[in-house]
Amino acid sequence: MEQNNYQGALQKPIGSGFNATSTSKEVIKGIDLTGKIAIVTGGYAGIGLETTKTLSSAGATVIVPARDIEKAKKSLEGIPNIELETMDLMNPASIDLFAEKILASGRPLHLLINNAGIMWVPLVRDERGYESQLSTNHLGHFQLTSRLWSALVKANGARVINVSSWGHHYSRFNFEDPNFLNREYETLLGYGQSKTANVLFSLELDIRGKNFGVRSFSLHPGAIVETDLKRHMTSEQLLSTGVMDKEGNIIRDASKGLKTIQQGASTTIFTATSPLLNNIGGVYCENTEVAELDLQDDDPRKRMHGVTRIEGVMPYALEKDTAKKLWSTSEELTGVKFEI
């Protein structure tokens, strides 16, 4: 019987040899990506920038789509094998234009790393009226992956990585009102459902795509303070979530998920390049390893205060029927028919 990760059937550590303290540099050691093409959304800041640097160091050509070209140019200066293009994940037309340019080059696409994301934002809507975290974190990447599908298949062995978060614990995907039209907006609920969508999308994409040589993974990088995700957070919020002390110093403790950028990028690089994952897909990873199911029955927000146990994947993010429903819902919301 063919294996898949519906209901979390494959969510067990595989003995990667790495752990929470591992860095992207350690994970890429010995891996040659010469001749490979990668796209990293948000690849010019934070974890995305570290991902770009690491892939480039292994010989890959890395295409970085950016909304802010000038900022991206400064961040990427001096890194070899980089191509910079314009794209805004909240603008469907710009996604299509970017994808058309990539396809027109005729090149295969070996790695699509859907890394860009926003968090802790006030209620903002895109031109379609969709909530910005859902639009950026999931729907934009769903559309991008769909448009680039033929290039992924052409690679004869590609991976699509969706950078999710432990934040998926905050919310299931709300099919009745995903855009907060009839319920009170709460930023962490919006973030949580978008990150749950990342896990569900990876699960279903892997099952539909593996016969075409395309595997997909999702992951939690860790709580990394030195990224743009914190720009909407107050000092009080940073203090209450346990990532900063009363003196304003960043707290680092990889065992609790409080990581450096290099440690955070390690799981992205692991899911993108590890040969240990050649015959397994649709799994959610963390700490440079396949995560276990989180079967604790408590309020996840209690764990954030003081940072006690930030690990594991929620079973609801791996449900077969929910993954299939999200796929069709994403097609409806984007107007993109993603047929494989």
Short mmCIF file of C-alpha atoms in Angstrom, two decimals:
data_model
loop_
_atom_site.label_atom_id
_atom_site.label_comp_id
_atom_site.label_asym_id
_atom_site.label_seq_id
_atom_site.Cartn_x
_atom_site.Cartn_y
_atom_site.Cartn_z
CA MET A 1 0.00 0.00 0.00
CA GLU A 2 1.37 3.41 -0.98
CA GLN A 3 2.36 5.57 1.96
CA ASN A 4 1.06 9.08 2.53
CA ASN A 5 0.84 11.41 5.50
CA TYR A 6 -2.93 11.73 5.79
CA GLN A 7 -3.86 11.79 9.48
CA GLY A 8 -0.15 12.17 10.31
CA ALA A 9 0.73 8.57 9.43
CA LEU A 10 4.36 9.52 8.71
CA GLN A 11 4.88 12.08 11.48
CA LYS A 12 7.75 10.36 13.24
CA PRO A 13 11.44 11.34 13.56
CA ILE A 14 13.64 9.62 10.97
CA GLY A 15 17.04 9.97 12.62
CA SER A 16 18.26 12.96 10.64
CA GLY A 17 21.41 13.35 12.70
CA PHE A 18 20.54 16.99 13.33
CA ASN A 19 18.71 18.77 16.14
CA ALA A 20 17.37 22.11 17.37
CA THR A 21 20.83 23.69 17.49
CA SER A 22 21.86 22.65 13.97
CA THR A 23 22.56 25.43 11.48
CA SER A 24 21.90 25.77 7.77
CA LYS A 25 25.64 25.60 7.11
CA GLU A 26 25.87 22.24 8.87
CA VAL A 27 22.88 20.82 6.97
CA ILE A 28 24.13 21.85 3.51
CA LYS A 29 27.59 20.37 4.08
CA GLY A 30 28.41 17.84 1.37
CA ILE A 31 25.41 18.71 -0.80
CA ASP A 32 26.12 19.95 -4.34
CA LEU A 33 23.37 22.02 -6.00
CA THR A 34 25.35 23.02 -9.08
CA GLY A 35 22.97 23.38 -12.02
CA LYS A 36 19.88 23.50 -9.80
CA ILE A 37 17.36 26.34 -9.96
CA ALA A 38 15.62 27.56 -6.81
CA ILE A 39 13.03 30.23 -6.05
CA VAL A 40 12.86 31.64 -2.51
CA THR A 41 10.00 34.02 -1.79
CA GLY A 42 11.03 36.56 0.83
CA GLY A 43 14.58 35.47 0.08
CA TYR A 44 16.11 38.83 0.90
CA ALA A 45 15.33 39.13 4.62
CA GLY A 46 15.52 37.05 7.78
CA ILE A 47 15.30 33.28 7.37
CA GLY A 48 14.70 33.70 3.65
CA LEU A 49 17.97 35.56 3.19
CA GLU A 50 19.88 32.89 5.09
CA THR A 51 18.16 30.26 2.93
CA THR A 52 19.20 32.12 -0.22
CA LYS A 53 22.81 32.40 0.94
CA THR A 54 22.98 28.73 1.86
CA LEU A 55 21.55 27.47 -1.43
CA SER A 56 23.84 29.79 -3.37
CA SER A 57 26.86 28.56 -1.43
CA ALA A 58 26.06 25.02 -2.61
CA GLY A 59 26.01 26.12 -6.25
CA ALA A 60 22.32 26.72 -6.90
CA THR A 61 21.00 29.60 -8.97
CA VAL A 62 18.52 31.34 -6.67
CA ILE A 63 15.71 33.49 -8.04
CA VAL A 64 14.36 35.93 -5.46
CA PRO A 65 11.02 37.61 -6.19
CA ALA A 66 10.64 40.83 -4.21
CA ARG A 67 8.09 43.54 -3.66
CA ASP A 68 10.78 46.00 -2.55
CA ILE A 69 13.47 45.71 -5.22
CA GLU A 70 15.80 48.32 -3.74
CA LYS A 71 15.77 46.69 -0.30
CA ALA A 72 16.36 43.31 -1.92
CA LYS A 73 19.31 44.59 -3.97
CA LYS A 74 21.05 45.84 -0.84
CA SER A 75 20.43 42.62 1.07
CA LEU A 76 21.59 40.35 -1.75
CA GLU A 77 24.66 42.36 -2.75
CA GLY A 78 27.74 40.17 -3.08
CA ILE A 79 25.88 36.84 -3.10
CA PRO A 80 26.68 34.85 -6.26
CA ASN A 81 24.17 33.13 -8.55
CA ILE A 82 21.26 35.43 -7.68
CA GLU A 83 18.48 36.63 -9.96
CA LEU A 84 16.13 39.34 -8.67
CA GLU A 85 12.58 39.76 -9.99
CA THR A 86 9.50 41.78 -9.03
CA MET A 87 6.51 40.13 -7.37
CA ASP A 88 3.91 40.96 -4.72
CA LEU A 89 2.14 37.96 -3.15
CA MET A 90 -0.95 40.09 -2.44
CA ASN A 91 -1.22 41.04 -6.12
CA PRO A 92 -2.43 38.13 -8.30
CA ALA A 93 -1.46 39.87 -11.54
CA SER A 94 2.14 40.31 -10.36
CA ILE A 95 2.32 36.61 -9.45
CA ASP A 96 1.22 35.67 -12.95
CA LEU A 97 3.72 38.05 -14.57
CA PHE A 98 6.56 36.64 -12.48
CA ALA A 99 5.59 33.05 -13.28
CA GLU A 100 5.25 33.80 -16.98
CA LYS A 101 8.79 35.17 -17.03
CA ILE A 102 10.15 32.08 -15.30
CA LEU A 103 8.33 29.73 -17.65
CA ALA A 104 9.45 31.71 -20.69
CA SER A 105 13.08 30.98 -19.78
CA GLY A 106 12.40 27.29 -20.43
CA ARG A 107 14.34 26.23 -17.37
CA PRO A 108 13.28 23.53 -14.91
CA LEU A 109 12.56 24.52 -11.31
CA HIS A 110 14.12 22.19 -8.76
CA LEU A 111 13.21 24.02 -5.55
CA LEU A 112 10.28 26.31 -4.80
CA ILE A 113 10.60 27.62 -1.28
CA ASN A 114 7.45 29.47 -0.26
CA ASN A 115 9.09 31.32 2.60
CA ALA A 116 7.63 34.84 2.63
CA GLY A 117 5.13 35.61 5.35
CA ILE A 118 3.59 38.27 7.57
CA MET A 119 2.47 38.14 11.20
CA TRP A 120 0.96 40.27 13.97
CA VAL A 121 -0.58 42.67 11.45
CA PRO A 122 -3.74 44.74 11.92
CA LEU A 123 -6.70 43.95 9.68
CA VAL A 124 -5.63 44.73 6.12
CA ARG A 125 -7.33 43.46 2.99
CA ASP A 126 -6.01 42.93 -0.52
CA GLU A 127 -7.83 44.23 -3.61
CA ARG A 128 -10.14 41.20 -3.51
CA GLY A 129 -11.12 41.88 0.09
CA TYR A 130 -9.09 38.97 1.43
CA GLU A 131 -7.37 39.20 4.83
CA SER A 132 -3.68 39.97 4.32
CA GLN A 133 -2.15 37.06 6.25
CA LEU A 134 -4.25 34.51 4.36
CA SER A 135 -3.55 36.31 1.09
CA THR A 136 0.23 36.52 1.60
CA ASN A 137 1.02 33.38 3.56
CA HIS A 138 -1.16 30.91 1.68
CA LEU A 139 -3.22 32.08 -1.29
CA GLY A 140 -0.34 33.88 -3.02
CA HIS A 141 1.86 30.80 -2.67
CA PHE A 142 -0.92 28.49 -3.83
CA GLN A 143 -1.30 30.57 -6.99
CA LEU A 144 2.47 30.79 -7.52
CA THR A 145 2.94 27.04 -7.16
CA SER A 146 0.13 26.38 -9.59
CA ARG A 147 1.53 28.75 -12.21
CA LEU A 148 5.01 27.22 -11.93
CA TRP A 149 3.84 23.62 -11.99
CA SER A 150 5.15 22.77 -15.47
CA ALA A 151 8.64 23.99 -14.52
CA LEU A 152 8.57 21.87 -11.36
CA VAL A 153 7.59 18.78 -13.34
CA LYS A 154 10.33 19.54 -15.89
CA ALA A 155 12.94 19.20 -13.11
CA ASN A 156 12.33 15.43 -12.87
CA GLY A 157 12.71 15.66 -9.13
CA ALA A 158 11.54 18.88 -7.46
CA ARG A 159 10.53 19.93 -3.98
CA VAL A 160 8.05 22.56 -2.83
CA ILE A 161 8.68 23.82 0.69
CA ASN A 162 6.01 25.76 2.55
CA VAL A 163 7.41 27.57 5.58
CA SER A 164 4.66 27.20 8.15
CA SER A 165 4.92 27.80 11.89
CA TRP A 166 4.08 26.38 15.28
CA GLY A 167 1.58 29.24 15.10
CA HIS A 168 -0.71 26.85 13.23
CA HIS A 169 -1.72 25.74 16.74
CA TYR A 170 -3.68 28.98 17.11
CA SER A 171 -6.40 28.11 14.64
CA ARG A 172 -7.87 25.53 12.34
CA PHE A 173 -8.74 26.78 8.88
CA ASN A 174 -12.09 28.55 9.13
CA PHE A 175 -13.94 27.57 5.97
CA GLU A 176 -17.08 29.45 6.98
CA ASP A 177 -15.36 32.83 7.28
CA PRO A 178 -11.66 32.74 6.29
CA ASN A 179 -11.52 36.49 5.66
CA PHE A 180 -13.13 37.72 8.89
CA LEU A 181 -16.18 39.18 7.19
CA ASN A 182 -18.61 38.01 9.86
CA ARG A 183 -16.40 37.49 12.91
CA GLU A 184 -14.21 39.74 14.99
CA TYR A 185 -10.68 39.99 13.64
CA GLU A 186 -7.91 38.66 15.84
CA THR A 187 -4.45 38.77 14.31
CA LEU A 188 -3.23 35.48 15.79
CA LEU A 189 -6.31 33.65 14.54
CA GLY A 190 -5.61 35.00 11.06
CA TYR A 191 -1.97 33.98 11.29
CA GLY A 192 -2.84 30.58 12.73
CA GLN A 193 -5.27 29.62 9.98
CA SER A 194 -2.82 30.76 7.28
CA LYS A 195 -0.10 28.58 8.78
CA THR A 196 -2.49 25.63 9.11
CA ALA A 197 -3.20 26.17 5.41
CA ASN A 198 0.54 25.85 4.69
CA VAL A 199 0.62 22.41 6.32
CA LEU A 200 -2.57 21.20 4.62
CA PHE A 201 -1.38 22.50 1.23
CA SER A 202 1.94 20.66 1.55
CA LEU A 203 0.15 17.46 2.54
CA GLU A 204 -2.21 17.46 -0.44
CA LEU A 205 0.36 18.79 -2.93
CA ASP A 206 2.73 15.93 -2.11
CA ILE A 207 0.04 13.31 -2.65
CA ARG A 208 -1.06 14.82 -5.96
CA GLY A 209 2.43 15.64 -7.20
CA LYS A 210 4.63 12.71 -6.27
CA ASN A 211 3.82 10.73 -9.41
CA PHE A 212 5.25 13.70 -11.35
CA GLY A 213 8.44 13.76 -9.28
CA VAL A 214 7.35 16.69 -7.10
CA ARG A 215 7.44 16.28 -3.32
CA SER A 216 6.29 18.82 -0.77
CA PHE A 217 7.06 19.57 2.88
CA SER A 218 6.07 22.11 5.53
CA LEU A 219 8.04 23.23 8.55
CA HIS A 220 8.36 25.35 11.66
CA PRO A 221 11.67 27.25 11.69
CA GLY A 222 11.52 28.29 15.34
CA ALA A 223 10.91 31.57 17.11
CA ILE A 224 13.47 33.94 15.63
CA VAL A 225 13.29 37.51 16.90
CA GLU A 226 15.67 39.02 14.33
CA THR A 227 13.22 38.88 11.43
CA ASP A 228 10.73 41.32 9.93
CA LEU A 229 7.86 39.30 11.44
CA LYS A 230 8.25 41.16 14.73
CA ARG A 231 7.91 44.65 13.28
CA HIS A 232 4.26 44.91 14.36
CA MET A 233 4.90 43.60 17.89
CA THR A 234 5.22 45.83 20.95
CA SER A 235 7.92 45.36 23.58
CA GLU A 236 5.21 44.14 25.94
CA GLN A 237 4.20 41.43 23.48
CA LEU A 238 7.78 40.33 22.96
CA LEU A 239 8.25 40.17 26.72
CA SER A 240 5.00 38.26 27.34
CA THR A 241 5.79 35.61 24.74
CA GLY A 242 9.13 34.90 26.38
CA VAL A 243 11.46 35.83 23.52
CA MET A 244 12.86 38.93 25.24
CA ASP A 245 13.79 39.74 28.83
CA LYS A 246 12.87 42.83 30.85
CA GLU A 247 16.08 44.58 29.77
CA GLY A 248 15.17 44.14 26.12
CA ASN A 249 17.71 41.40 25.47
CA ILE A 250 16.85 38.60 23.07
CA ILE A 251 16.56 35.22 24.77
CA ARG A 252 18.08 32.33 22.85
CA ASP A 253 17.40 28.75 23.84
CA ALA A 254 17.12 26.35 20.90
CA SER A 255 15.66 23.67 23.16
CA LYS A 256 12.61 25.93 23.56
CA GLY A 257 12.55 26.96 19.92
CA LEU A 258 14.23 30.34 20.51
CA LYS A 259 16.76 30.25 17.69
CA THR A 260 19.24 32.24 15.67
CA ILE A 261 18.49 32.91 12.02
CA GLN A 262 21.07 30.26 11.01
CA GLN A 263 19.38 27.69 13.26
CA GLY A 264 15.97 28.69 11.95
CA ALA A 265 16.96 28.23 8.32
CA SER A 266 18.36 24.77 9.00
CA THR A 267 14.96 23.07 8.78
CA THR A 268 14.18 24.80 5.49
CA ILE A 269 17.48 23.57 4.05
CA PHE A 270 16.86 20.11 5.48
CA THR A 271 13.45 19.77 3.82
CA ALA A 272 14.78 21.22 0.56
CA THR A 273 17.90 19.10 0.19
CA SER A 274 18.13 16.08 2.50
CA PRO A 275 18.33 12.72 0.68
CA LEU A 276 16.72 11.19 3.78
CA LEU A 277 13.43 12.67 2.56
CA ASN A 278 13.63 11.29 -0.98
CA ASN A 279 10.98 8.66 -0.32
CA ILE A 280 8.80 10.49 2.18
CA GLY A 281 6.68 13.57 1.65
CA GLY A 282 3.86 15.70 2.97
CA VAL A 283 5.40 15.77 6.43
CA TYR A 284 5.78 18.73 8.78
CA CYS A 285 9.31 19.21 10.10
CA GLU A 286 10.93 21.11 12.95
CA ASN A 287 14.34 21.19 14.64
CA THR A 288 15.87 19.76 11.42
CA GLU A 289 13.83 16.57 11.78
CA VAL A 290 10.36 15.21 11.06
CA ALA A 291 8.06 16.40 13.86
CA GLU A 292 5.77 14.30 16.01
CA LEU A 293 2.03 14.81 16.36
CA ASP A 294 1.02 17.18 19.15
CA LEU A 295 -1.69 15.38 21.10
CA GLN A 296 -1.75 17.74 24.08
CA ASP A 297 -5.20 19.01 24.93
CA ASP A 298 -4.62 22.53 26.18
CA ASP A 299 -4.69 26.16 25.12
CA PRO A 300 -1.57 26.67 22.98
CA ARG A 301 -1.31 30.30 24.09
CA LYS A 302 -0.46 29.17 27.60
CA ARG A 303 2.65 27.53 26.19
CA MET A 304 3.77 30.73 24.50
CA HIS A 305 3.92 32.68 27.74
CA GLY A 306 7.36 31.80 29.00
CA VAL A 307 7.84 29.44 26.04
CA THR A 308 7.41 25.98 27.47
CA ARG A 309 6.79 23.43 24.70
CA ILE A 310 6.76 24.90 21.20
CA GLU A 311 6.86 21.76 19.11
CA GLY A 312 4.71 19.20 17.33
CA VAL A 313 2.07 19.39 14.60
CA MET A 314 -1.64 19.47 15.25
CA PRO A 315 -3.62 16.49 13.86
CA TYR A 316 -6.22 18.85 12.35
CA ALA A 317 -3.54 20.18 10.00
CA LEU A 318 -3.09 16.69 8.50
CA GLU A 319 -6.69 15.58 7.99
CA LYS A 320 -7.42 14.07 4.58
CA ASP A 321 -10.84 15.64 4.05
CA THR A 322 -9.68 19.04 5.30
CA ALA A 323 -6.66 19.03 2.96
CA LYS A 324 -8.87 18.26 -0.02
CA LYS A 325 -11.40 20.90 1.00
CA LEU A 326 -8.67 23.51 1.39
CA TRP A 327 -7.43 22.74 -2.13
CA SER A 328 -10.84 23.38 -3.67
CA THR A 329 -11.42 26.42 -1.46
CA SER A 330 -8.05 27.87 -2.50
CA GLU A 331 -8.99 27.37 -6.15
CA GLU A 332 -12.27 29.20 -5.57
CA LEU A 333 -10.67 32.10 -3.69
CA THR A 334 -7.84 32.59 -6.20
CA GLY A 335 -9.79 31.75 -9.33
CA VAL A 336 -6.92 29.43 -10.25
CA LYS A 337 -7.68 25.86 -11.26
CA PHE A 338 -4.69 23.85 -9.99
CA GLU A 339 -5.08 20.58 -11.84
CA ILE A 340 -2.37 17.93 -11.55
#
